[in-house]
CSV table of N, CA and C in Angstrom, one decimal:
chain,number,residue,atom,x,y,z
A,26,MET,N,-0.2,17.9,2.9
A,26,MET,CA,-0.4,16.5,3.3
A,26,MET,C,-1.8,16.1,2.9
A,27,ILE,N,-2.0,14.8,2.7
A,27,ILE,CA,-3.2,14.2,2.3
A,27,ILE,C,-3.6,13.0,3.2
A,28,VAL,N,-4.8,13.1,3.8
A,28,VAL,CA,-5.3,11.9,4.6
A,28,VAL,C,-6.2,11.1,3.7
A,29,LEU,N,-5.8,9.8,3.5
A,29,LEU,CA,-6.6,8.9,2.7
A,29,LEU,C,-7.4,8.1,3.8
A,30,LYS,N,-8.7,8.3,3.7
A,30,LYS,CA,-9.6,7.5,4.6
A,30,LYS,C,-10.1,6.4,3.8
A,31,THR,N,-9.9,5.2,4.3
A,31,THR,CA,-10.4,3.9,3.7
A,31,THR,C,-11.3,3.2,4.6
A,32,ASN,N,-11.9,2.2,4.1
A,32,ASN,CA,-12.8,1.3,4.9
A,32,ASN,C,-11.9,0.4,5.8
A,33,TYR,N,-10.6,0.5,5.7
A,33,TYR,CA,-9.7,-0.2,6.6
A,33,TYR,C,-9.1,0.7,7.6
A,34,GLY,N,-9.3,2.0,7.5
A,34,GLY,CA,-8.7,3.0,8.4
A,34,GLY,C,-8.1,4.1,7.6
A,35,SER,N,-7.5,5.1,8.3
A,35,SER,CA,-6.9,6.2,7.6
A,35,SER,C,-5.4,6.2,7.7
A,36,PHE,N,-4.7,6.8,6.7
A,36,PHE,CA,-3.3,7.1,6.8
A,36,PHE,C,-3.0,8.4,6.1
A,37,THR,N,-1.8,9.0,6.5
A,37,THR,CA,-1.4,10.3,6.0
A,37,THR,C,-0.2,10.2,5.1
A,38,ILE,N,-0.3,11.0,4.0
A,38,ILE,CA,0.7,11.0,3.0
A,38,ILE,C,1.3,12.4,2.9
A,39,GLU,N,2.6,12.5,2.9
A,39,GLU,CA,3.3,13.8,2.7
A,39,GLU,C,3.9,13.8,1.3
A,40,LEU,N,3.5,14.8,0.5
A,40,LEU,CA,3.9,14.9,-0.9
A,40,LEU,C,5.3,15.7,-1.0
A,41,ASP,N,6.1,15.3,-1.9
A,41,ASP,CA,7.4,15.9,-2.1
A,41,ASP,C,7.4,16.9,-3.3
A,42,PHE,N,7.0,18.1,-3.1
A,42,PHE,CA,6.9,19.1,-4.2
A,42,PHE,C,8.3,19.6,-4.6
A,43,GLU,N,9.3,19.4,-3.8
A,43,GLU,CA,10.6,19.9,-4.1
A,43,GLU,C,11.3,18.9,-5.2
A,44,LYS,N,11.2,17.6,-4.9
A,44,LYS,CA,11.9,16.7,-5.8
A,44,LYS,C,11.0,16.1,-6.9
A,45,ALA,N,9.7,16.2,-6.7
A,45,ALA,CA,8.7,15.6,-7.7
A,45,ALA,C,7.5,16.6,-7.9
A,46,PRO,N,7.8,17.8,-8.3
A,46,PRO,CA,6.8,18.8,-8.4
A,46,PRO,C,5.6,18.4,-9.3
A,47,ILE,N,5.9,17.8,-10.5
A,47,ILE,CA,4.8,17.4,-11.4
A,47,ILE,C,3.9,16.3,-10.8
A,48,SER,N,4.5,15.3,-10.3
A,48,SER,CA,3.8,14.2,-9.7
A,48,SER,C,3.0,14.6,-8.5
A,49,ALA,N,3.6,15.4,-7.6
A,49,ALA,CA,3.0,15.8,-6.4
A,49,ALA,C,1.8,16.7,-6.7
A,50,ALA,N,2.0,17.6,-7.7
A,50,ALA,CA,0.9,18.5,-8.1
A,50,ALA,C,-0.2,17.8,-8.7
A,51,ASN,N,0.1,16.8,-9.5
A,51,ASN,CA,-0.9,15.9,-10.2
A,51,ASN,C,-1.8,15.2,-9.1
A,52,PHE,N,-1.1,14.6,-8.1
A,52,PHE,CA,-1.8,13.8,-7.1
A,52,PHE,C,-2.7,14.8,-6.3
A,53,LEU,N,-2.1,15.9,-5.9
A,53,LEU,CA,-2.9,16.9,-5.1
A,53,LEU,C,-4.1,17.4,-5.9
A,54,GLN,N,-4.0,17.7,-7.2
A,54,GLN,CA,-5.1,18.1,-8.0
A,54,GLN,C,-6.2,17.0,-8.0
A,55,TYR,N,-5.9,15.8,-8.2
A,55,TYR,CA,-6.8,14.7,-8.2
A,55,TYR,C,-7.5,14.6,-6.8
A,56,ALA,N,-6.8,14.8,-5.7
A,56,ALA,CA,-7.3,14.8,-4.4
A,56,ALA,C,-8.3,16.0,-4.2
A,57,GLU,N,-7.8,17.1,-4.5
A,57,GLU,CA,-8.7,18.3,-4.4
A,57,GLU,C,-10.0,18.2,-5.2
A,58,ASP,N,-9.9,17.6,-6.3
A,58,ASP,CA,-11.1,17.4,-7.2
A,58,ASP,C,-12.0,16.4,-6.7
A,59,GLY,N,-11.7,15.6,-5.7
A,59,GLY,CA,-12.5,14.5,-5.2
A,59,GLY,C,-12.4,13.3,-6.0
A,60,PHE,N,-11.5,13.2,-7.0
A,60,PHE,CA,-11.4,12.1,-7.9
A,60,PHE,C,-11.2,10.8,-7.2
A,61,TYR,N,-10.4,10.8,-6.1
A,61,TYR,CA,-10.1,9.5,-5.4
A,61,TYR,C,-11.2,9.0,-4.5
A,62,ASP,N,-12.1,9.9,-4.2
A,62,ASP,CA,-13.2,9.4,-3.3
A,62,ASP,C,-14.0,8.4,-4.0
A,63,GLY,N,-14.1,7.2,-3.4
A,63,GLY,CA,-14.9,6.1,-3.9
A,63,GLY,C,-14.1,5.2,-4.8
A,64,THR,N,-12.8,5.5,-5.1
A,64,THR,CA,-11.9,4.6,-5.8
A,64,THR,C,-11.5,3.5,-4.9
A,65,ILE,N,-10.9,2.4,-5.5
A,65,ILE,CA,-10.4,1.3,-4.7
A,65,ILE,C,-8.9,1.0,-4.9
A,66,PHE,N,-8.4,0.3,-3.9
A,66,PHE,CA,-7.1,-0.3,-4.1
A,66,PHE,C,-7.4,-1.6,-4.8
A,67,HIS,N,-7.1,-1.6,-6.1
A,67,HIS,CA,-7.5,-2.7,-7.0
A,67,HIS,C,-6.4,-3.7,-7.2
A,68,ARG,N,-5.2,-3.5,-6.7
A,68,ARG,CA,-4.1,-4.5,-6.9
A,68,ARG,C,-3.3,-4.5,-5.6
A,69,VAL,N,-3.2,-5.6,-4.9
A,69,VAL,CA,-2.5,-5.7,-3.6
A,69,VAL,C,-1.6,-7.0,-3.7
A,70,ILE,N,-0.3,-6.7,-3.6
A,70,ILE,CA,0.6,-7.8,-3.6
A,70,ILE,C,1.5,-7.7,-2.3
A,71,ASP,N,1.2,-8.6,-1.3
A,71,ASP,CA,2.0,-8.5,-0.1
A,71,ASP,C,3.5,-8.6,-0.4
A,72,ASN,N,4.3,-7.9,0.4
A,72,ASN,CA,5.7,-7.8,0.3
A,72,ASN,C,6.1,-7.1,-1.0
A,73,PHE,N,5.2,-6.4,-1.7
A,73,PHE,CA,5.6,-5.6,-2.9
A,73,PHE,C,4.9,-4.2,-2.8
A,74,MET,N,3.6,-4.2,-3.1
A,74,MET,CA,2.9,-2.9,-3.1
A,74,MET,C,1.4,-3.0,-3.1
A,75,ILE,N,0.7,-1.9,-2.8
A,75,ILE,CA,-0.7,-1.8,-3.0
A,75,ILE,C,-1.0,-0.6,-3.9
A,76,GLN,N,-1.8,-0.9,-4.9
A,76,GLN,CA,-2.1,0.1,-6.0
A,76,GLN,C,-3.5,0.5,-6.1
A,77,GLY,N,-3.8,1.8,-6.3
A,77,GLY,CA,-5.1,2.3,-6.4
A,77,GLY,C,-5.2,3.6,-7.2
A,78,GLY,N,-6.4,4.2,-7.1
A,78,GLY,CA,-6.6,5.5,-7.8
A,78,GLY,C,-7.1,5.5,-9.2
A,79,GLY,N,-7.5,4.4,-9.7
A,79,GLY,CA,-8.0,4.4,-11.1
A,79,GLY,C,-9.3,3.7,-11.3
A,80,PHE,N,-9.8,2.9,-10.3
A,80,PHE,CA,-11.0,2.2,-10.5
A,80,PHE,C,-12.0,2.4,-9.4
A,81,ASP,N,-13.3,2.5,-9.8
A,81,ASP,CA,-14.4,2.5,-8.9
A,81,ASP,C,-14.7,1.1,-8.4
A,82,ALA,N,-15.6,1.0,-7.4
A,82,ALA,CA,-16.1,-0.3,-6.9
A,82,ALA,C,-16.6,-1.0,-8.2
A,83,GLY,N,-16.4,-2.3,-8.1
A,83,GLY,CA,-16.8,-3.1,-9.3
A,83,GLY,C,-15.8,-3.1,-10.4
A,84,MET,N,-14.6,-2.6,-10.2
A,84,MET,CA,-13.5,-2.5,-11.2
A,84,MET,C,-13.8,-1.8,-12.5
A,85,GLN,N,-14.6,-0.7,-12.3
A,85,GLN,CA,-14.9,0.2,-13.4
A,85,GLN,C,-13.8,1.3,-13.5
A,86,GLU,N,-13.1,1.3,-14.6
A,86,GLU,CA,-12.0,2.3,-14.7
A,86,GLU,C,-12.6,3.7,-14.8
A,87,LYS,N,-12.0,4.7,-14.1
A,87,LYS,CA,-12.5,6.1,-14.1
A,87,LYS,C,-11.7,6.8,-15.2
A,88,ALA,N,-12.4,7.8,-15.8
A,88,ALA,CA,-11.8,8.7,-16.8
A,88,ALA,C,-10.8,9.6,-16.1
A,89,HIS,N,-9.6,9.8,-16.6
A,89,HIS,CA,-8.6,10.6,-16.0
A,89,HIS,C,-8.1,11.7,-16.9
A,90,ARG,N,-7.2,12.5,-16.3
A,90,ARG,CA,-6.6,13.6,-17.1
A,90,ARG,C,-5.5,13.1,-17.9
A,91,GLU,N,-4.8,14.0,-18.6
A,91,GLU,CA,-3.7,13.6,-19.5
A,91,GLU,C,-2.5,13.0,-18.7
A,92,CYS,N,-1.7,12.3,-19.4
A,92,CYS,CA,-0.5,11.7,-18.8
A,92,CYS,C,0.5,12.8,-18.4
A,93,ILE,N,1.3,12.4,-17.4
A,93,ILE,CA,2.3,13.4,-16.9
A,93,ILE,C,3.7,12.8,-17.2
A,94,GLU,N,4.7,13.7,-17.2
A,94,GLU,CA,6.1,13.4,-17.4
A,94,GLU,C,6.6,12.5,-16.2
A,95,ASN,N,7.4,11.5,-16.5
A,95,ASN,CA,8.0,10.7,-15.5
A,95,ASN,C,9.1,11.4,-14.8
A,96,GLU,N,9.0,11.5,-13.5
A,96,GLU,CA,10.1,12.2,-12.7
A,96,GLU,C,10.9,11.2,-11.9
A,97,ALA,N,11.0,10.0,-12.3
A,97,ALA,CA,11.7,8.9,-11.5
A,97,ALA,C,13.2,9.2,-11.4
A,98,ASP,N,13.7,10.2,-12.1
A,98,ASP,CA,15.2,10.5,-12.0
A,98,ASP,C,15.4,11.6,-11.0
A,99,ASN,N,14.5,11.7,-10.0
A,99,ASN,CA,14.6,12.8,-9.0
A,99,ASN,C,15.4,12.4,-7.8
A,100,GLY,N,15.9,11.2,-7.7
A,100,GLY,CA,16.7,10.8,-6.6
A,100,GLY,C,16.0,10.1,-5.5
A,101,LEU,N,14.6,10.2,-5.5
A,101,LEU,CA,13.8,9.5,-4.5
A,101,LEU,C,13.8,8.0,-4.9
A,102,GLN,N,13.8,7.2,-3.8
A,102,GLN,CA,13.8,5.7,-4.0
A,102,GLN,C,12.5,5.0,-3.7
A,103,ASN,N,12.2,3.9,-4.3
A,103,ASN,CA,11.0,3.1,-4.0
A,103,ASN,C,11.3,2.3,-2.8
A,104,LEU,N,11.2,3.0,-1.6
A,104,LEU,CA,11.5,2.3,-0.3
A,104,LEU,C,10.1,2.0,0.3
A,105,SER,N,10.1,1.1,1.3
A,105,SER,CA,8.9,0.8,2.0
A,105,SER,C,8.2,2.1,2.5
A,106,GLY,N,6.9,2.3,2.3
A,106,GLY,CA,6.2,3.4,2.7
A,106,GLY,C,6.2,4.6,1.7
A,107,SER,N,7.0,4.5,0.7
A,107,SER,CA,7.0,5.6,-0.3
A,107,SER,C,5.8,5.4,-1.3
A,108,LEU,N,5.4,6.6,-1.8
A,108,LEU,CA,4.3,6.6,-2.8
A,108,LEU,C,4.8,7.0,-4.1
A,109,ALA,N,4.4,6.2,-5.2
A,109,ALA,CA,5.0,6.3,-6.5
A,109,ALA,C,3.8,6.3,-7.5
A,110,MET,N,4.1,6.9,-8.7
A,110,MET,CA,3.1,6.9,-9.8
A,110,MET,C,3.1,5.5,-10.5
A,111,ALA,N,1.9,5.0,-10.7
A,111,ALA,CA,1.8,3.8,-11.5
A,111,ALA,C,1.7,4.2,-12.9
A,112,ARG,N,2.1,3.3,-13.8
A,112,ARG,CA,2.1,3.6,-15.3
A,112,ARG,C,2.1,2.3,-16.1
A,113,THR,N,1.9,2.5,-17.4
A,113,THR,CA,2.0,1.3,-18.3
A,113,THR,C,3.5,1.1,-18.7
A,114,SER,N,3.8,0.4,-19.7
A,114,SER,CA,5.1,0.2,-20.2
A,114,SER,C,5.7,1.5,-20.8
A,115,ASP,N,4.9,2.4,-21.1
A,115,ASP,CA,5.3,3.7,-21.6
A,115,ASP,C,5.8,4.5,-20.3
A,116,PRO,N,7.1,4.9,-20.3
A,116,PRO,CA,7.6,5.6,-19.1
A,116,PRO,C,6.8,6.9,-18.7
A,117,HIS,N,6.2,7.5,-19.7
A,117,HIS,CA,5.5,8.8,-19.5
A,117,HIS,C,4.0,8.7,-19.6
A,118,SER,N,3.4,7.6,-19.0
A,118,SER,CA,2.0,7.3,-19.1
A,118,SER,C,1.2,7.4,-17.8
A,119,ALA,N,1.9,7.9,-16.7
A,119,ALA,CA,1.2,8.0,-15.4
A,119,ALA,C,0.1,9.0,-15.5
A,120,THR,N,-1.0,8.7,-14.8
A,120,THR,CA,-2.2,9.6,-14.7
A,120,THR,C,-2.6,9.7,-13.3
A,121,SER,N,-3.7,9.0,-12.9
A,121,SER,CA,-4.2,9.1,-11.5
A,121,SER,C,-3.8,7.9,-10.6
A,122,GLN,N,-3.4,6.8,-11.2
A,122,GLN,CA,-3.0,5.6,-10.4
A,122,GLN,C,-1.7,5.8,-9.7
A,123,PHE,N,-1.6,5.3,-8.5
A,123,PHE,CA,-0.4,5.4,-7.7
A,123,PHE,C,-0.3,4.1,-6.9
A,124,PHE,N,0.9,3.9,-6.3
A,124,PHE,CA,1.1,2.7,-5.4
A,124,PHE,C,1.9,3.1,-4.2
A,125,ILE,N,1.7,2.3,-3.2
A,125,ILE,CA,2.5,2.5,-2.0
A,125,ILE,C,3.4,1.2,-1.9
A,126,ASN,N,4.7,1.5,-1.8
A,126,ASN,CA,5.7,0.4,-1.7
A,126,ASN,C,5.5,-0.2,-0.3
A,127,ILE,N,5.5,-1.6,-0.3
A,127,ILE,CA,5.4,-2.3,1.0
A,127,ILE,C,6.8,-2.8,1.4
A,128,SER,N,7.7,-2.9,0.4
A,128,SER,CA,9.0,-3.3,0.6
A,128,SER,C,10.0,-2.3,-0.1
A,129,ASP,N,11.2,-2.5,0.2
A,129,ASP,CA,12.2,-1.7,-0.6
A,129,ASP,C,12.3,-2.3,-1.9
A,130,ASN,N,11.8,-1.6,-3.0
A,130,ASN,CA,11.7,-2.2,-4.3
A,130,ASN,C,12.7,-1.5,-5.2
A,131,ASP,N,14.0,-1.8,-5.0
A,131,ASP,CA,15.1,-1.1,-5.7
A,131,ASP,C,14.9,-1.3,-7.2
A,132,PHE,N,14.4,-2.4,-7.7
A,132,PHE,CA,14.3,-2.7,-9.1
A,132,PHE,C,13.3,-1.7,-9.8
A,133,LEU,N,12.5,-0.9,-9.0
A,133,LEU,CA,11.6,0.1,-9.6
A,133,LEU,C,12.3,1.4,-9.7
A,134,ASN,N,13.5,1.6,-9.2
A,134,ASN,CA,14.2,2.9,-9.2
A,134,ASN,C,14.7,3.2,-10.6
A,135,HIS,N,14.8,4.5,-10.9
A,135,HIS,CA,15.4,5.0,-12.1
A,135,HIS,C,16.8,4.6,-12.3
A,136,ARG,N,17.2,4.0,-13.5
A,136,ARG,CA,18.5,3.6,-13.8
A,136,ARG,C,19.1,4.5,-15.0
A,137,ASP,N,18.3,4.7,-16.0
A,137,ASP,CA,18.6,5.5,-17.1
A,137,ASP,C,17.4,5.9,-17.9
A,138,LYS,N,17.5,6.8,-18.9
A,138,LYS,CA,16.4,7.3,-19.6
A,138,LYS,C,16.1,6.4,-20.9
A,139,THR,N,15.9,5.1,-20.6
A,139,THR,CA,15.4,4.2,-21.7
A,139,THR,C,14.1,3.7,-21.2
A,140,ASP,N,13.4,3.0,-22.1
A,140,ASP,CA,12.1,2.5,-21.7
A,140,ASP,C,12.2,1.5,-20.6
A,141,GLN,N,13.3,0.7,-20.5
A,141,GLN,CA,13.4,-0.3,-19.5
A,141,GLN,C,14.1,0.3,-18.2
A,142,GLY,N,14.7,1.5,-18.3
A,142,GLY,CA,15.5,2.0,-17.2
A,142,GLY,C,14.8,3.2,-16.5
A,143,TRP,N,13.7,3.7,-17.0
A,143,TRP,CA,13.1,4.9,-16.4
A,143,TRP,C,12.7,4.7,-15.0
A,144,GLY,N,12.1,3.6,-14.7
A,144,GLY,CA,11.6,3.4,-13.3
A,144,GLY,C,10.3,4.1,-13.0
A,145,TYR,N,10.0,4.1,-11.7
A,145,TYR,CA,8.7,4.6,-11.3
A,145,TYR,C,8.9,5.8,-10.3
A,146,ALA,N,8.2,6.9,-10.6
A,146,ALA,CA,8.5,8.2,-9.9
A,146,ALA,C,7.9,8.2,-8.5
A,147,VAL,N,8.8,8.2,-7.5
A,147,VAL,CA,8.4,8.4,-6.1
A,147,VAL,C,8.1,9.9,-5.9
A,148,PHE,N,6.9,10.2,-5.3
A,148,PHE,CA,6.6,11.6,-5.1
A,148,PHE,C,6.0,11.9,-3.7
A,149,GLY,N,6.1,10.9,-2.8
A,149,GLY,CA,5.7,11.1,-1.4
A,149,GLY,C,5.9,9.9,-0.6
A,150,ARG,N,5.4,10.0,0.7
A,150,ARG,CA,5.6,8.9,1.6
A,150,ARG,C,4.5,8.9,2.6
A,151,VAL,N,4.2,7.7,3.2
A,151,VAL,CA,3.3,7.6,4.3
A,151,VAL,C,4.0,8.0,5.5
A,152,ILE,N,3.4,9.0,6.2
A,152,ILE,CA,4.1,9.5,7.4
A,152,ILE,C,3.3,9.1,8.7
A,153,ASP,N,2.1,8.6,8.5
A,153,ASP,CA,1.3,8.2,9.7
A,153,ASP,C,0.3,7.2,9.2
A,154,GLY,N,0.1,6.1,10.0
A,154,GLY,CA,-0.9,5.1,9.6
A,154,GLY,C,-0.4,4.0,8.8
A,155,MET,N,0.9,3.7,8.8
A,155,MET,CA,1.4,2.5,8.1
A,155,MET,C,0.8,1.2,8.5
A,156,ASN,N,0.2,1.2,9.8
A,156,ASN,CA,-0.5,0.0,10.2
A,156,ASN,C,-1.7,-0.2,9.4
A,157,VAL,N,-2.3,0.8,8.9
A,157,VAL,CA,-3.5,0.6,8.0
A,157,VAL,C,-3.0,0.1,6.6
A,158,VAL,N,-1.9,0.6,6.1
A,158,VAL,CA,-1.4,0.1,4.9
A,158,VAL,C,-1.0,-1.4,5.0
A,159,ASP,N,-0.5,-1.8,6.2
A,159,ASP,CA,-0.2,-3.2,6.5
A,159,ASP,C,-1.5,-4.0,6.5
A,160,LYS,N,-2.6,-3.5,7.1
A,160,LYS,CA,-3.8,-4.3,7.0
A,160,LYS,C,-4.3,-4.5,5.6
A,161,ILE,N,-4.1,-3.5,4.7
A,161,ILE,CA,-4.5,-3.6,3.3
A,161,ILE,C,-3.7,-4.6,2.6
A,162,ARG,N,-2.4,-4.6,2.9
A,162,ARG,CA,-1.5,-5.5,2.2
A,162,ARG,C,-1.7,-6.9,2.5
A,163,ASN,N,-2.3,-7.2,3.6
A,163,ASN,CA,-2.6,-8.6,4.1
A,163,ASN,C,-4.0,-9.1,3.7
A,164,CYS,N,-4.7,-8.3,2.9
A,164,CYS,CA,-6.1,-8.7,2.6
A,164,CYS,C,-6.0,-9.9,1.6
A,165,GLU,N,-7.1,-10.7,1.6
A,165,GLU,CA,-7.1,-11.8,0.6
A,165,GLU,C,-7.4,-11.3,-0.8
A,166,THR,N,-6.7,-11.8,-1.8
A,166,THR,CA,-6.8,-11.4,-3.2
A,166,THR,C,-7.2,-12.5,-4.1
A,167,ALA,N,-7.7,-12.2,-5.3
A,167,ALA,CA,-8.0,-13.2,-6.3
A,167,ALA,C,-8.0,-12.5,-7.7
A,168,SER,N,-8.2,-13.3,-8.7
A,168,SER,CA,-8.3,-12.8,-10.0
A,168,SER,C,-9.8,-12.3,-10.2
A,169,ALA,N,-10.0,-11.2,-10.9
A,169,ALA,CA,-11.3,-10.7,-11.1
A,169,ALA,C,-11.4,-9.8,-12.3
A,170,GLY,N,-12.3,-10.0,-13.2
A,170,GLY,CA,-12.5,-9.2,-14.4
A,170,GLY,C,-11.2,-9.0,-15.2
A,171,GLY,N,-10.4,-10.1,-15.3
A,171,GLY,CA,-9.2,-10.0,-16.1
A,171,GLY,C,-8.0,-9.4,-15.4
A,172,HIS,N,-8.2,-9.0,-14.1
A,172,HIS,CA,-7.1,-8.5,-13.3
A,172,HIS,C,-6.7,-9.5,-12.3
A,173,GLN,N,-5.5,-9.4,-11.9
A,173,GLN,CA,-4.9,-10.3,-10.8
A,173,GLN,C,-4.7,-9.5,-9.6
A,174,ASP,N,-4.6,-10.2,-8.5
A,174,ASP,CA,-4.3,-9.6,-7.2
A,174,ASP,C,-5.3,-8.6,-6.7
A,175,VAL,N,-6.6,-8.8,-7.0
A,175,VAL,CA,-7.7,-7.9,-6.6
A,175,VAL,C,-8.2,-8.3,-5.3
A,176,PRO,N,-8.3,-7.4,-4.3
A,176,PRO,CA,-8.9,-7.7,-3.0
A,176,PRO,C,-10.2,-8.4,-3.2
A,177,VAL,N,-10.4,-9.5,-2.4
A,177,VAL,CA,-11.7,-10.2,-2.4
A,177,VAL,C,-12.8,-9.3,-1.9
A,178,THR,N,-12.5,-8.6,-0.7
A,178,THR,CA,-13.3,-7.6,-0.1
A,178,THR,C,-12.8,-6.3,-0.5
A,179,GLU,N,-13.6,-5.4,-1.2
A,179,GLU,CA,-13.0,-4.1,-1.7
A,179,GLU,C,-12.4,-3.3,-0.7
A,180,VAL,N,-11.3,-2.7,-1.0
A,180,VAL,CA,-10.6,-1.7,-0.2
A,180,VAL,C,-10.9,-0.4,-0.8
A,181,ILE,N,-11.8,0.4,-0.2
A,181,ILE,CA,-12.3,1.6,-0.8
A,181,ILE,C,-11.7,2.8,-0.1
A,182,ILE,N,-11.2,3.8,-1.0
A,182,ILE,CA,-10.8,5.1,-0.6
A,182,ILE,C,-12.0,5.9,-0.4
A,183,GLU,N,-12.4,6.1,0.8
A,183,GLU,CA,-13.7,6.9,1.1
A,183,GLU,C,-13.5,8.4,0.8
A,184,SER,N,-12.3,8.9,1.1
A,184,SER,CA,-12.0,10.3,0.9
A,184,SER,C,-10.5,10.5,0.9
A,185,ALA,N,-10.1,11.5,0.2
A,185,ALA,CA,-8.7,12.0,0.1
A,185,ALA,C,-8.7,13.5,0.5
A,186,ALA,N,-8.5,13.8,1.8
A,186,ALA,CA,-8.6,15.1,2.3
A,186,ALA,C,-7.3,15.8,2.4
A,187,VAL,N,-7.2,17.0,1.8
A,187,VAL,CA,-6.0,17.8,1.9
A,187,VAL,C,-6.0,18.5,3.2
A,188,THR,N,-5.0,18.2,4.1
A,188,THR,CA,-5.0,18.8,5.4
A,188,THR,C,-4.0,20.0,5.5
A,189,GLN,N,-3.0,20.0,4.7
A,189,GLN,CA,-2.0,21.1,4.7
A,189,GLN,C,-1.4,21.1,3.3
A,190,GLU,N,-1.3,22.3,2.7
A,190,GLU,CA,-0.6,22.4,1.4
A,190,GLU,C,0.8,22.9,1.6
A,191,SER,N,1.7,22.4,0.7
A,191,SER,CA,3.1,22.8,0.8
A,191,SER,C,3.2,24.1,0.0
């Protein structure tokens, strides 16, 4: 499990190594390396999701490791409270960025192995502190540095602590 401590409070994530071994191991390694410490939730859309894990304060993108294989065909669904890998339009482009679903986002689920059907790989879920996620989802956002839905007041991940390994 991983405890994400933010300037809004802390919440706990349980990773699913059984159904999403590549994505869970990827996230765990970034957490163990301290990569997420000082990154921000840079995209917040109420009733959709909160996204983080790739930018420092001031919207400076961090250098990340290689892309990982998309595991969205693992049967896990993009339900409220689930944790999924963010990516570009390339289905296999996920690196360090992740998002927490705020709603049941069925349209993000795997449908087929095409560019449009791959979906977004769920690899964990928030098991404690969803009230903190709710505080983040309700923050004021604006456009900044060519990005949309950026929190006006930065939402900083102060630390990502591994509390128990699976």
